[in-house]
PDB file of C-alpha atoms and ligand atoms in Angstrom:
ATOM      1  CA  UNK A  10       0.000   0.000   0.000  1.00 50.00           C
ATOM      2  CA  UNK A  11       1.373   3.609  -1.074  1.00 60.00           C
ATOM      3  CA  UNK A  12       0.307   5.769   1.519  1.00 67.00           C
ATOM      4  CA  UNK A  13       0.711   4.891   5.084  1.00 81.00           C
ATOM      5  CA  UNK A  14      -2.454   4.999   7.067  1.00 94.00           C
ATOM      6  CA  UNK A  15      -2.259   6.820  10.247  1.00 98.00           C
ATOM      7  CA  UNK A  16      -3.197   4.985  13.595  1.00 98.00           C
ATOM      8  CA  UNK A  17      -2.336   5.465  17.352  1.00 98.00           C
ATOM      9  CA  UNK A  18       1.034   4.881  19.719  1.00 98.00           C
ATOM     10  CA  UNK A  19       0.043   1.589  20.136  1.00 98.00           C
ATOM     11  CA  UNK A  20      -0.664   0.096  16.888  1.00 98.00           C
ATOM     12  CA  UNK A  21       2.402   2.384  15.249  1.00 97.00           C
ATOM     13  CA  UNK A  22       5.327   0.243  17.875  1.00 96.00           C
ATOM     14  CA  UNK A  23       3.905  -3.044  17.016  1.00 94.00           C
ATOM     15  CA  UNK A  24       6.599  -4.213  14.935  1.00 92.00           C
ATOM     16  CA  UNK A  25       6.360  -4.333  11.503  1.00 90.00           C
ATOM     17  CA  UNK A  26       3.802  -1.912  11.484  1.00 92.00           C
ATOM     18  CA  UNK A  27       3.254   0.833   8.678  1.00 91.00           C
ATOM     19  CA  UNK A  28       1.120   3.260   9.791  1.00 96.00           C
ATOM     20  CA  UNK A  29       1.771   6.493  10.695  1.00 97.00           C
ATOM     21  CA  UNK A  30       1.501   7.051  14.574  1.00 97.00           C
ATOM     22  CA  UNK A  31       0.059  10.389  15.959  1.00 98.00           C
ATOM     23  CA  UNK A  32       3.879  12.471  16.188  1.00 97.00           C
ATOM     24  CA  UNK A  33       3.762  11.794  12.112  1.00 97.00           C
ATOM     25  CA  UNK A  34       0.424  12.777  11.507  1.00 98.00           C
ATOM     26  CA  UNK A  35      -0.212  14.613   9.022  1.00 97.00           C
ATOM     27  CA  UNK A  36      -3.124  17.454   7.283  1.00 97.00           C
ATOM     28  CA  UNK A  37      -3.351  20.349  10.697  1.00 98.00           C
ATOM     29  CA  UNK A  38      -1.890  17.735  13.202  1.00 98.00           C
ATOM     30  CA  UNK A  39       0.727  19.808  13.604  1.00 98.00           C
ATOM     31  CA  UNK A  40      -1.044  23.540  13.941  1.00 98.00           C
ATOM     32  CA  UNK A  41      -1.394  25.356  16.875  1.00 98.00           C
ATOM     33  CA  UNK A  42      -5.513  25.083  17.946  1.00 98.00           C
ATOM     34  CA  UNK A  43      -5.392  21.425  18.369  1.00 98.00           C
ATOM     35  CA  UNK A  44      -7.721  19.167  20.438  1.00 99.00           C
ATOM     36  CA  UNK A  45      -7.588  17.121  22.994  1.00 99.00           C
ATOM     37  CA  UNK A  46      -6.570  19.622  25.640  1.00 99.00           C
ATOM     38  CA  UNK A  47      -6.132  18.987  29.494  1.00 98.00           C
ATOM     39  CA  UNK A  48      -8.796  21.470  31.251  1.00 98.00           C
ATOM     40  CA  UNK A  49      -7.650  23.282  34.007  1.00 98.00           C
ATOM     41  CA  UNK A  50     -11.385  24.503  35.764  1.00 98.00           C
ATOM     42  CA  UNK A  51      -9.711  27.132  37.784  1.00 98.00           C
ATOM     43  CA  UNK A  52      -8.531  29.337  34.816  1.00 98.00           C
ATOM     44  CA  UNK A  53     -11.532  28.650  32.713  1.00 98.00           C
ATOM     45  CA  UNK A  54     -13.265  31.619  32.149  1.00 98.00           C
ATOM     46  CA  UNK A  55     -17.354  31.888  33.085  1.00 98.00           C
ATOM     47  CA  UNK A  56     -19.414  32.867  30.179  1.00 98.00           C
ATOM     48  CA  UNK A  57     -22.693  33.664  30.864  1.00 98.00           C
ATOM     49  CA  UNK A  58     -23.997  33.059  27.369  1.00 98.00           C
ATOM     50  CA  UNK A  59     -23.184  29.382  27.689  1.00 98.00           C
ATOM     51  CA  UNK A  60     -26.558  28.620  27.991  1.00 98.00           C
ATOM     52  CA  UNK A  61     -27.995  24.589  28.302  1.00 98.00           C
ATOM     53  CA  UNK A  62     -28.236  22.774  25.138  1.00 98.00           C
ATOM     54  CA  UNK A  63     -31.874  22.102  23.042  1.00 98.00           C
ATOM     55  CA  UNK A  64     -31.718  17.841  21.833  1.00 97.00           C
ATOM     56  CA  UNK A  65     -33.958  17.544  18.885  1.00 97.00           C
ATOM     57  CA  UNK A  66     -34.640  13.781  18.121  1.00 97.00           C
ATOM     58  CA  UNK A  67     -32.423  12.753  20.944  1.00 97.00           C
ATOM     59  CA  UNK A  68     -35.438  10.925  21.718  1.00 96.00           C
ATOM     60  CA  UNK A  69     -36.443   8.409  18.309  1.00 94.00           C
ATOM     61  CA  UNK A  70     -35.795   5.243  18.718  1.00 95.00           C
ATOM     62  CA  UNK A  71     -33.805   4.011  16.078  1.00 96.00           C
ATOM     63  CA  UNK A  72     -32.168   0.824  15.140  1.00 96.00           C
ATOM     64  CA  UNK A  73     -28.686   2.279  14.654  1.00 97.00           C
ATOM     65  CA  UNK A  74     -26.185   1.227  12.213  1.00 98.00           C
ATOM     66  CA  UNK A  75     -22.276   0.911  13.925  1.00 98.00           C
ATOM     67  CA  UNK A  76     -19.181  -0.141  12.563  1.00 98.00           C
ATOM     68  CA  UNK A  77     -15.800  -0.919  13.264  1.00 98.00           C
ATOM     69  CA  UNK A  78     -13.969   1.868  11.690  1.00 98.00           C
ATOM     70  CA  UNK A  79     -10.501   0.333  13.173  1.00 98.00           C
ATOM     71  CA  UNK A  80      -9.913   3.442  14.944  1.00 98.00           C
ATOM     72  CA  UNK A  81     -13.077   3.086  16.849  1.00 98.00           C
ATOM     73  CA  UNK A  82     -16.524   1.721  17.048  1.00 98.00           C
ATOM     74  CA  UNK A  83     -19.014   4.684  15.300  1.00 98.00           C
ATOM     75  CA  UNK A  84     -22.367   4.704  15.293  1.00 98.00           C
ATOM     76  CA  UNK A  85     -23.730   6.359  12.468  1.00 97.00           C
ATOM     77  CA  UNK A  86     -26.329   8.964  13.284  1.00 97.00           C
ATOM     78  CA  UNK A  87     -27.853  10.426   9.916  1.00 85.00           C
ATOM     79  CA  UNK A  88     -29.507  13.262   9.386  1.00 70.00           C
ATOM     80  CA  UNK A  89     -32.715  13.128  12.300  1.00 88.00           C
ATOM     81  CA  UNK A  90     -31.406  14.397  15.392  1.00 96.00           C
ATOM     82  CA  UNK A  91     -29.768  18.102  16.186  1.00 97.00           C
ATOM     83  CA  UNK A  92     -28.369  20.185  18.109  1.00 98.00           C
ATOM     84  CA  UNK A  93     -29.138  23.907  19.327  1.00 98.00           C
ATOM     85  CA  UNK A  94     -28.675  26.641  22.054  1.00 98.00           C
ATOM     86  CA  UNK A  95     -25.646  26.467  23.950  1.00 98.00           C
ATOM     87  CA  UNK A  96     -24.227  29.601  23.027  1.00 98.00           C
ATOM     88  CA  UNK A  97     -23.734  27.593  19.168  1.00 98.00           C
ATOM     89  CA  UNK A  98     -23.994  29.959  16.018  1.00 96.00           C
ATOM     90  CA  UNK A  99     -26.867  27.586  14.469  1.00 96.00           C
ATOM     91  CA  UNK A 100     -28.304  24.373  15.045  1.00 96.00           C
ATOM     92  CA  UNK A 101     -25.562  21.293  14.406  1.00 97.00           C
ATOM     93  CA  UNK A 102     -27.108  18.412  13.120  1.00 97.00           C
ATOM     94  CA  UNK A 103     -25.610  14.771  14.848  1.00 98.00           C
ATOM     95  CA  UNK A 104     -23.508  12.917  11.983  1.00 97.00           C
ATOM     96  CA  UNK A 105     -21.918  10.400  14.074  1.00 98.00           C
ATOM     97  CA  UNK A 106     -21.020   8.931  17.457  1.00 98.00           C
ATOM     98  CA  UNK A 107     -17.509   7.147  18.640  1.00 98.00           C
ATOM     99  CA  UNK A 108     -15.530   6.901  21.777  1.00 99.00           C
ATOM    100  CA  UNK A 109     -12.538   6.547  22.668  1.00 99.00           C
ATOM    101  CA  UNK A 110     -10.639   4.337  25.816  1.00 98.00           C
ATOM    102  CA  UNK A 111      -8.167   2.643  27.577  1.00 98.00           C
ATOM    103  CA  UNK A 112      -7.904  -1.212  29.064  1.00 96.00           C
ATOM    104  CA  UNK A 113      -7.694   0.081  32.776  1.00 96.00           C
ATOM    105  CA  UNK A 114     -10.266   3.116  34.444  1.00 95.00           C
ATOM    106  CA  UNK A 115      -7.725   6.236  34.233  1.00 96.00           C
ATOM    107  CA  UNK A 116      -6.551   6.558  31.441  1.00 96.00           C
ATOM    108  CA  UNK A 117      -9.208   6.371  28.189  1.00 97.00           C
ATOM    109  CA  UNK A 118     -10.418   9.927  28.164  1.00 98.00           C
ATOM    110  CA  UNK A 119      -8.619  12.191  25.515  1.00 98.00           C
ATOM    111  CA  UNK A 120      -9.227  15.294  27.220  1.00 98.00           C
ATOM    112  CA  UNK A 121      -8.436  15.506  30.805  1.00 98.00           C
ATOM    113  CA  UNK A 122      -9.706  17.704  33.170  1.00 98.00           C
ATOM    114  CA  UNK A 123      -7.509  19.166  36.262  1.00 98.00           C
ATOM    115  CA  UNK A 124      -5.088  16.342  34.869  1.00 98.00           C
ATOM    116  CA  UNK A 125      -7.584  13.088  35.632  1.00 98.00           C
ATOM    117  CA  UNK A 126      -8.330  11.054  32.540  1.00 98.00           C
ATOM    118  CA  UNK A 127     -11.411   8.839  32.525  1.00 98.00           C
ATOM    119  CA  UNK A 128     -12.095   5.359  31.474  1.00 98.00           C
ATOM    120  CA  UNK A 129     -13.515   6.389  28.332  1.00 98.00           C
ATOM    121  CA  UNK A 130     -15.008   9.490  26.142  1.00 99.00           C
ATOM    122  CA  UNK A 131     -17.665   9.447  24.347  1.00 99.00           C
ATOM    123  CA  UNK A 132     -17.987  11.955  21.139  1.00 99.00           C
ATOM    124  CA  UNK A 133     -21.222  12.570  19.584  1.00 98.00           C
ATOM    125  CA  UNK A 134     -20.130  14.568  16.042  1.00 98.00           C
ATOM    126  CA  UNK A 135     -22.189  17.073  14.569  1.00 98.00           C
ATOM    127  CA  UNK A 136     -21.993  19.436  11.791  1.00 97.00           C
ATOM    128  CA  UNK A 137     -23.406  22.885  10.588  1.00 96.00           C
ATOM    129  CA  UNK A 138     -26.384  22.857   9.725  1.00 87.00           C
ATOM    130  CA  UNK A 139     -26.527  25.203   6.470  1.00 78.00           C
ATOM    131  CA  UNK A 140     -28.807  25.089   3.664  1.00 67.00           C
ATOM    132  CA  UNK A 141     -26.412  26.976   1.411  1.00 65.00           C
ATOM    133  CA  UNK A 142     -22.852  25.045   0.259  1.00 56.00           C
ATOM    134  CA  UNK A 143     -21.321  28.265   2.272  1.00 63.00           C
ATOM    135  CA  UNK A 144     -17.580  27.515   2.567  1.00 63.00           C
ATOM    136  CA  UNK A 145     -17.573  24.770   5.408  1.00 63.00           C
ATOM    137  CA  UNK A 146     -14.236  25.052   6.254  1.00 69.00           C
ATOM    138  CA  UNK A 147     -15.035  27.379   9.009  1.00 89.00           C
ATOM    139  CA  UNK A 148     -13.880  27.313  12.029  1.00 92.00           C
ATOM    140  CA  UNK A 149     -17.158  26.396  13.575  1.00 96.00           C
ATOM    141  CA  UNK A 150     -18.050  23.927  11.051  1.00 96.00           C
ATOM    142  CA  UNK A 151     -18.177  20.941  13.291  1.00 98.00           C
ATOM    143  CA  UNK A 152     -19.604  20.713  17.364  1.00 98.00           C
ATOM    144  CA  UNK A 153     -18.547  17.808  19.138  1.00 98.00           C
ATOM    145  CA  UNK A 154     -20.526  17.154  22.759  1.00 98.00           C
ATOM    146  CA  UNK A 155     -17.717  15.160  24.875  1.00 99.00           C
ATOM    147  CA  UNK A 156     -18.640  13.255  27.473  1.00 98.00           C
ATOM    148  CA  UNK A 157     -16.611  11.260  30.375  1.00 98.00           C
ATOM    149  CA  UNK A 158     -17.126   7.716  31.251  1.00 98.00           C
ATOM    150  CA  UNK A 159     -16.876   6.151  34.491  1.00 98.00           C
ATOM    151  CA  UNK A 160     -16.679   2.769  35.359  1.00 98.00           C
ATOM    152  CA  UNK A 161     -18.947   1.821  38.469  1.00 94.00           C
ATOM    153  CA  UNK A 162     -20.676  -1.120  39.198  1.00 92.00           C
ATOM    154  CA  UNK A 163     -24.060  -0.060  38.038  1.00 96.00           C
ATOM    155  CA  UNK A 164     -25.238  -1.420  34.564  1.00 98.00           C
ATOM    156  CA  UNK A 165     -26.182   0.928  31.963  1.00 98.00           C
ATOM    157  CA  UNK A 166     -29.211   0.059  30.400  1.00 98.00           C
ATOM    158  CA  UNK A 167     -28.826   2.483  27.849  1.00 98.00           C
ATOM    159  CA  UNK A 168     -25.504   1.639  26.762  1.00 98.00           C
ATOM    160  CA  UNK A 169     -26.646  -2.273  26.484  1.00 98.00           C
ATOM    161  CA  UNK A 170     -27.713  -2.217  22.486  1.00 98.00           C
ATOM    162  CA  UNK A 171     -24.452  -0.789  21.894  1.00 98.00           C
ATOM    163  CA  UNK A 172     -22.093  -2.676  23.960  1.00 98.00           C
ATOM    164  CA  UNK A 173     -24.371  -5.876  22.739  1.00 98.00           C
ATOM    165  CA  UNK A 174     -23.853  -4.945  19.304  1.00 98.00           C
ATOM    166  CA  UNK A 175     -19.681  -4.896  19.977  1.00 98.00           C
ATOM    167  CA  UNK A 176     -19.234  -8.696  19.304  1.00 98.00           C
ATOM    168  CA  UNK A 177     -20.936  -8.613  15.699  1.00 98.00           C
ATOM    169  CA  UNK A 178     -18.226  -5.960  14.364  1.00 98.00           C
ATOM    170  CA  UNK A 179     -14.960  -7.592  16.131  1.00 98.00           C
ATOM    171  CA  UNK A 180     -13.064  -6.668  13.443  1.00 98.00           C
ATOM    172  CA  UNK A 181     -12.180  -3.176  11.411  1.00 98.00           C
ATOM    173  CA  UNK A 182     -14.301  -2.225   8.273  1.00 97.00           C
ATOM    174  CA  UNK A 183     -17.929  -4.252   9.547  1.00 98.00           C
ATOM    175  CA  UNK A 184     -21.060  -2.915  10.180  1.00 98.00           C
ATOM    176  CA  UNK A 185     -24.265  -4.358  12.280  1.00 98.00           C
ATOM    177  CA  UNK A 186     -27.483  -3.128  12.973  1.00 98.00           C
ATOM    178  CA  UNK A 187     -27.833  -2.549  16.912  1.00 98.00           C
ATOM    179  CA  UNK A 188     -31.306  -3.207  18.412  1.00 97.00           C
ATOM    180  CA  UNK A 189     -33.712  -0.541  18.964  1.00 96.00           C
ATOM    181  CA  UNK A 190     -32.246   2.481  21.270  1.00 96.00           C
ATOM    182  CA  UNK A 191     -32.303   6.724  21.624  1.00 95.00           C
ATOM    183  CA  UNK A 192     -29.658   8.598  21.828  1.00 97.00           C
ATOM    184  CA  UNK A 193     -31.050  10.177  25.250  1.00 98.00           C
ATOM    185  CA  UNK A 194     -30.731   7.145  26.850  1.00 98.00           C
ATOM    186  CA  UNK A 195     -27.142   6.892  26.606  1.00 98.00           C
ATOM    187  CA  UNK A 196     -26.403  10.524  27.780  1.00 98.00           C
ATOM    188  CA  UNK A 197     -26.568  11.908  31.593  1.00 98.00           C
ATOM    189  CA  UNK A 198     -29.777  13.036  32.774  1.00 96.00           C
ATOM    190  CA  UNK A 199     -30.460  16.357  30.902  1.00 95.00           C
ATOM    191  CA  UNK A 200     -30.940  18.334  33.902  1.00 96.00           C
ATOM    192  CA  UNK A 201     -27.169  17.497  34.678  1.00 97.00           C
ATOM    193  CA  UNK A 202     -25.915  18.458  31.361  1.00 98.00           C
ATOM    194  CA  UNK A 203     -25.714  22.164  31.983  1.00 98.00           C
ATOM    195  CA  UNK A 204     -22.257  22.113  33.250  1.00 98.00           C
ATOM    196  CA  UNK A 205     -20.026  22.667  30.572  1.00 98.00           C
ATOM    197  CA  UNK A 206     -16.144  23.527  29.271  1.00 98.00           C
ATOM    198  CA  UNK A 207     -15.745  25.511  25.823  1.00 98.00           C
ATOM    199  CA  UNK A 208     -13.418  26.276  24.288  1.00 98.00           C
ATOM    200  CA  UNK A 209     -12.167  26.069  19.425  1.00 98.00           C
ATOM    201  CA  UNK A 210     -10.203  23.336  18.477  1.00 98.00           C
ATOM    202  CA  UNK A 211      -9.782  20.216  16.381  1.00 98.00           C
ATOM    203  CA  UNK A 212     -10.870  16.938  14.969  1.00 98.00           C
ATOM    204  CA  UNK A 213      -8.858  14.338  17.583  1.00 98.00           C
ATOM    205  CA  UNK A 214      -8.043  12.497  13.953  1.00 98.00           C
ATOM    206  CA  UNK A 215      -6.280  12.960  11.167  1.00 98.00           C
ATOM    207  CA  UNK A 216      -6.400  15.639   9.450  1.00 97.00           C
ATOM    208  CA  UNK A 217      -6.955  17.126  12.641  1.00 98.00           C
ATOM    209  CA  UNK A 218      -9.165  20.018  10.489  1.00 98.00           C
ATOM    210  CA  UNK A 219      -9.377  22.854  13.239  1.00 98.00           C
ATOM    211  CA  UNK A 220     -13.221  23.290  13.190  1.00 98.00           C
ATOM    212  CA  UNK A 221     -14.773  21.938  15.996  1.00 98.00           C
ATOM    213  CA  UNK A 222     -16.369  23.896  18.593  1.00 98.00           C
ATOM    214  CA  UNK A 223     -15.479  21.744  21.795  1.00 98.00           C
ATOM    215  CA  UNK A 224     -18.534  21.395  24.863  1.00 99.00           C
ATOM    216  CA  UNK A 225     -16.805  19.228  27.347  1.00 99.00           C
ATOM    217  CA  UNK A 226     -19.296  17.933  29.526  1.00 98.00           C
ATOM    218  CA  UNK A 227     -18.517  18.078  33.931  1.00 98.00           C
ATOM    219  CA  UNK A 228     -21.259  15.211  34.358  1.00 98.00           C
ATOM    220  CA  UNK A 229     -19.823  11.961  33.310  1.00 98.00           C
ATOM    221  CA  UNK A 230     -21.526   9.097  32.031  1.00 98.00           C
ATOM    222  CA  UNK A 231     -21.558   5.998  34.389  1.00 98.00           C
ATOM    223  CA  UNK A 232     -21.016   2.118  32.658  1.00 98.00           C
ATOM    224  CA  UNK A 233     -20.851  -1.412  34.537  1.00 98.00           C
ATOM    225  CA  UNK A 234     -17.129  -2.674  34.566  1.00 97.00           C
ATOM    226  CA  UNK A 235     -18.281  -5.829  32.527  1.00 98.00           C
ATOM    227  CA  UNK A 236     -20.239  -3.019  29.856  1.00 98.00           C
ATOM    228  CA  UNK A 237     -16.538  -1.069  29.805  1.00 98.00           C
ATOM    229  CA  UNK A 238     -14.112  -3.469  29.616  1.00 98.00           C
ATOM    230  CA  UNK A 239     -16.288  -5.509  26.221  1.00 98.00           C
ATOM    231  CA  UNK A 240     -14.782  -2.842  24.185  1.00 98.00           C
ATOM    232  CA  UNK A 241     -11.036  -4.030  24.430  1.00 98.00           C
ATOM    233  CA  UNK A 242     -12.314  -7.083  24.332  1.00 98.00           C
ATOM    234  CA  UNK A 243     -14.696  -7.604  21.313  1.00 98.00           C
ATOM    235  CA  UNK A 244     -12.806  -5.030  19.395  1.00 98.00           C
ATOM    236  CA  UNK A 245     -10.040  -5.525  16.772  1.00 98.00           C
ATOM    237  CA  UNK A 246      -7.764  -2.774  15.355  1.00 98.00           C
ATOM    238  CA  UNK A 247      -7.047  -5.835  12.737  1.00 96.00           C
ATOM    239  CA  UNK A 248      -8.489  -8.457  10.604  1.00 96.00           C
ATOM    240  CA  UNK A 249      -5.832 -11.137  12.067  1.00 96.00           C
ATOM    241  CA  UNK A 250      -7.695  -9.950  15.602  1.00 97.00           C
ATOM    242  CA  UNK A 251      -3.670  -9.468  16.606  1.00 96.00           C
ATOM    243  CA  UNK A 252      -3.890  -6.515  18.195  1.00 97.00           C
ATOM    244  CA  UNK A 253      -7.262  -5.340  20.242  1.00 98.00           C
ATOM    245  CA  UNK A 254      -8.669  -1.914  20.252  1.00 98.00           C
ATOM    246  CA  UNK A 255      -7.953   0.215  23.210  1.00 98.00           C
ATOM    247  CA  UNK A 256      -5.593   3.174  23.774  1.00 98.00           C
ATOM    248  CA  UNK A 257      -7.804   4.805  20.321  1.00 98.00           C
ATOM    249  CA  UNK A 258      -6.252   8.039  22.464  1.00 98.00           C
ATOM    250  CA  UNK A 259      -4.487  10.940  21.072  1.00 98.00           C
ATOM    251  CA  UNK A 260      -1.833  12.513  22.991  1.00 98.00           C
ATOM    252  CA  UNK A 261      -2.467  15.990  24.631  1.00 98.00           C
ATOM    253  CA  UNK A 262      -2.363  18.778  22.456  1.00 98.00           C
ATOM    254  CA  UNK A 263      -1.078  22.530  23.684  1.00 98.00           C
ATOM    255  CA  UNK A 264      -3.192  25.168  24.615  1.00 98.00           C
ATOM    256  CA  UNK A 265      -1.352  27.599  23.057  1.00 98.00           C
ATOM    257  CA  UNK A 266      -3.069  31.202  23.245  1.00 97.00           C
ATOM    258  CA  UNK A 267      -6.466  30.098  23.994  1.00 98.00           C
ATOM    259  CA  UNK A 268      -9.619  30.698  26.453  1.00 98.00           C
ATOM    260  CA  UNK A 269     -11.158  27.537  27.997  1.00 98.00           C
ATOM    261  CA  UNK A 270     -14.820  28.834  29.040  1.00 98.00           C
ATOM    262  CA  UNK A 271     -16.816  27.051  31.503  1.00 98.00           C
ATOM    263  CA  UNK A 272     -20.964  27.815  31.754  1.00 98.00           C
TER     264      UNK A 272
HETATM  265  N1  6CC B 324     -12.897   6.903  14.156  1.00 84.44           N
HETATM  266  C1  6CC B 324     -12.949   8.088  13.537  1.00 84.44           C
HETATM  267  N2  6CC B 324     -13.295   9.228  14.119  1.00 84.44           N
HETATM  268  C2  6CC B 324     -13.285  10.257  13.224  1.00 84.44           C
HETATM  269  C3  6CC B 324     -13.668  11.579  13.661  1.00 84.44           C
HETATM  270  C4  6CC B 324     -14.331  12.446  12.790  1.00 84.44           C
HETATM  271  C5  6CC B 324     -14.710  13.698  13.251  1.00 84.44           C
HETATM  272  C6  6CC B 324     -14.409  14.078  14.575  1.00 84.44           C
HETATM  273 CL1  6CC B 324     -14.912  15.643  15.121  1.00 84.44          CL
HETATM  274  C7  6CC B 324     -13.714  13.213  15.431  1.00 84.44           C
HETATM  275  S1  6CC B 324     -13.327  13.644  17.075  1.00 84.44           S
HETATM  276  N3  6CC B 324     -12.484  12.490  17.741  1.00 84.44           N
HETATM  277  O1  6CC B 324     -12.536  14.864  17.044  1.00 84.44           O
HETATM  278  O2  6CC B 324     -14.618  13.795  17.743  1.00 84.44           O
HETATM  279  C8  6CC B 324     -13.346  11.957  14.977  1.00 84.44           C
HETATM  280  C9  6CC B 324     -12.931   9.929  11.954  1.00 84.44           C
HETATM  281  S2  6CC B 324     -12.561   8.285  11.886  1.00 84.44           S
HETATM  282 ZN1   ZN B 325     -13.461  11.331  19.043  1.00 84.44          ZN
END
C-alpha cells in the first residue's frame, strides 16, 4: 500500500507496522488550535452566554447502524437528530457517534480535566447545519458534545444495544445493525448536562481540520465494569484480531493562546 495509514502509539510500535503514529500525523496535526486539551477549571473563564443545550430527536428510537472503523466503534447517526442553544452559532445536526478508551479506568479519556483522565469518552459529532454550500471550512463547522465515562458497578441500560452490538463488528471495516435504542438514553440526565467547558479546536483524527467547537461535559456518564471493559475485548484494530482496540487516544495537544470557558 502507497500511503501509510495513520493509527495510534500503540498500533504504530507493534513491529512491523506501517502506519503512521500520531507524532507523524499529518493534514493540521501539527497547527497550533489542536484538540484534545487537558482542562484546568480554575482558569476557565465563566461565560454567561453558555446557555444549556436544546436535543432535537435525541429521543427516536432508532435501530442504529455501527461499525468498526478500526480506529473506533461509530455509530452512524444520519440526518434526524440536532443540536441547538448552547451559546452555538446555528443548530448542528448529529452525523456520528464514537468513543474513545483505555484497558484500565484512568486513562481512556482524551481530554483531561484538572489532569484526571477517565475510562472512556464518548464523542457525539455534529456538523453545521446550512442550507447553502457556504464555505464549510469554518472554524465552527463541526460541534462535538464530549462526554466522560466512568466505570462503576451499576449497569447501563442504555448503553446495552451498543455494547451488545460490539461482538458482531470484532473486526475493522464491519457494520451491524444494533437493536432498537435513543440517543437520550445513553447521555446523563439532561438536567445534569448544563455544566459545561468551551473552548475552538480540532478533529482528535487525522487531518486534525481545526473546526470543531469543543462542549466538554462536567457530568460523566456511568457504565458497569463488565459493559466497559467488552470494548477491548470484542474489538479488533485488525483483521488477524492481533492486536485489540484500546488506547484509540491521542496525545495531549497545547493550549497555546487560547480561552477555555466554563458555563
Ligand atoms: N474513528 C474516527 N473518528 C473520526 C472523527 C471524525 C470527526 C471528529 Cl470531530 C472526530 S473527534 N475524535 O474529534 O470527535 C473523529 C474519523 S474516523
Ligand atoms: Zn473522538
Amino acid at each position: 500500500i502507497c500511503a501509510a495509514h495513520w493509527c495510534y502509539e500503540i498500533q504504530a510500535k507493534e513491529p512491523n507496522s506501517h502506519c503512521q503514529g500520531p507524532a507523524d500525523w499529518t493534514g493540521d496535526c501539527k497547527k497550533t488550535h489542536q484538540s484534545p486539551i487537558n482542562i484546568v477549571t480554575t482558569e476557565a473563564k465563566m461565560n454567561p452566554d453558555l446557555k444549556p443545550f436544546t436535543f432535537h430527536g435525541y429521543d427516536q428510537k432508532k435501530k442504529w447502524v455501527v461499525k468498526n472503523d478500526g480506529h473506533s466503534v461509530k455509530m452512524m447517526l444520519g440526518d434526524g437528530s440536532f443540536i441547538a442553544g448552547g451559546d452555538l452559532p446555528a443548530q448542528y445536526q448529529a452525523v456520528q457517534l464514537h468513543l474513545h478508551w483505555s484497558q484500565e479506568f484512568d486513562k481512556g479519556s482524551e481530554h483531561s480535566i484538572d489532569g484526571k483522565h477517565f475510562a472512556m469518552e464518548m464523542h457525539v459529532v455534529h456538523e453545521k447545519a446550512t442550507s447553502s454550500n457556504k464555505a464549510q471550512d469554518s472554524q465552527d463547522k463541526n460541534a462535538v458534545l464530549a462526554f466522560m465515562v466512568e466505570v462503576g458497578d451499576e449497569m447501563n441500560q442504555g448503553f446495552q444495544p451498543l455494547v451488545e452490538a460490539l461482538s458482531h463488528i470484532s473486526t475493522p471495516n464491519t457494520n451491524t445493525t444494533m437493536k432498537e435504542s435513543c440517543l437520550q438514553d445513553m447521555l446523563p440526565k439532561k438536567e445534569k448536562l448544563v455544566h459545561y467547558f468551551r473552548y475552538l479546536g480540532s478533529l482528535t483524527t487525522p487531518n486534525c481540520d481545526e473546526t470543531v467547537i469543543w462542549t466538554v461535559f462536567k457530568e460523566p456518564i456511568k457504565l458497569h465494569k463488565d459493559q466497559f471493559l467488552k470494548f477491548s475485548k470484542e474489538l479488533y484494530y485488525d483483521e488477524d484480531k492481533s492486536l485489540t482496540m484500546k488506547d484509540n487516544v491521542r496525545p495531549l495537544q497545547q493550549l497555546g493562546n487560547r480561552q477555555v470557558f466554563r458555563s
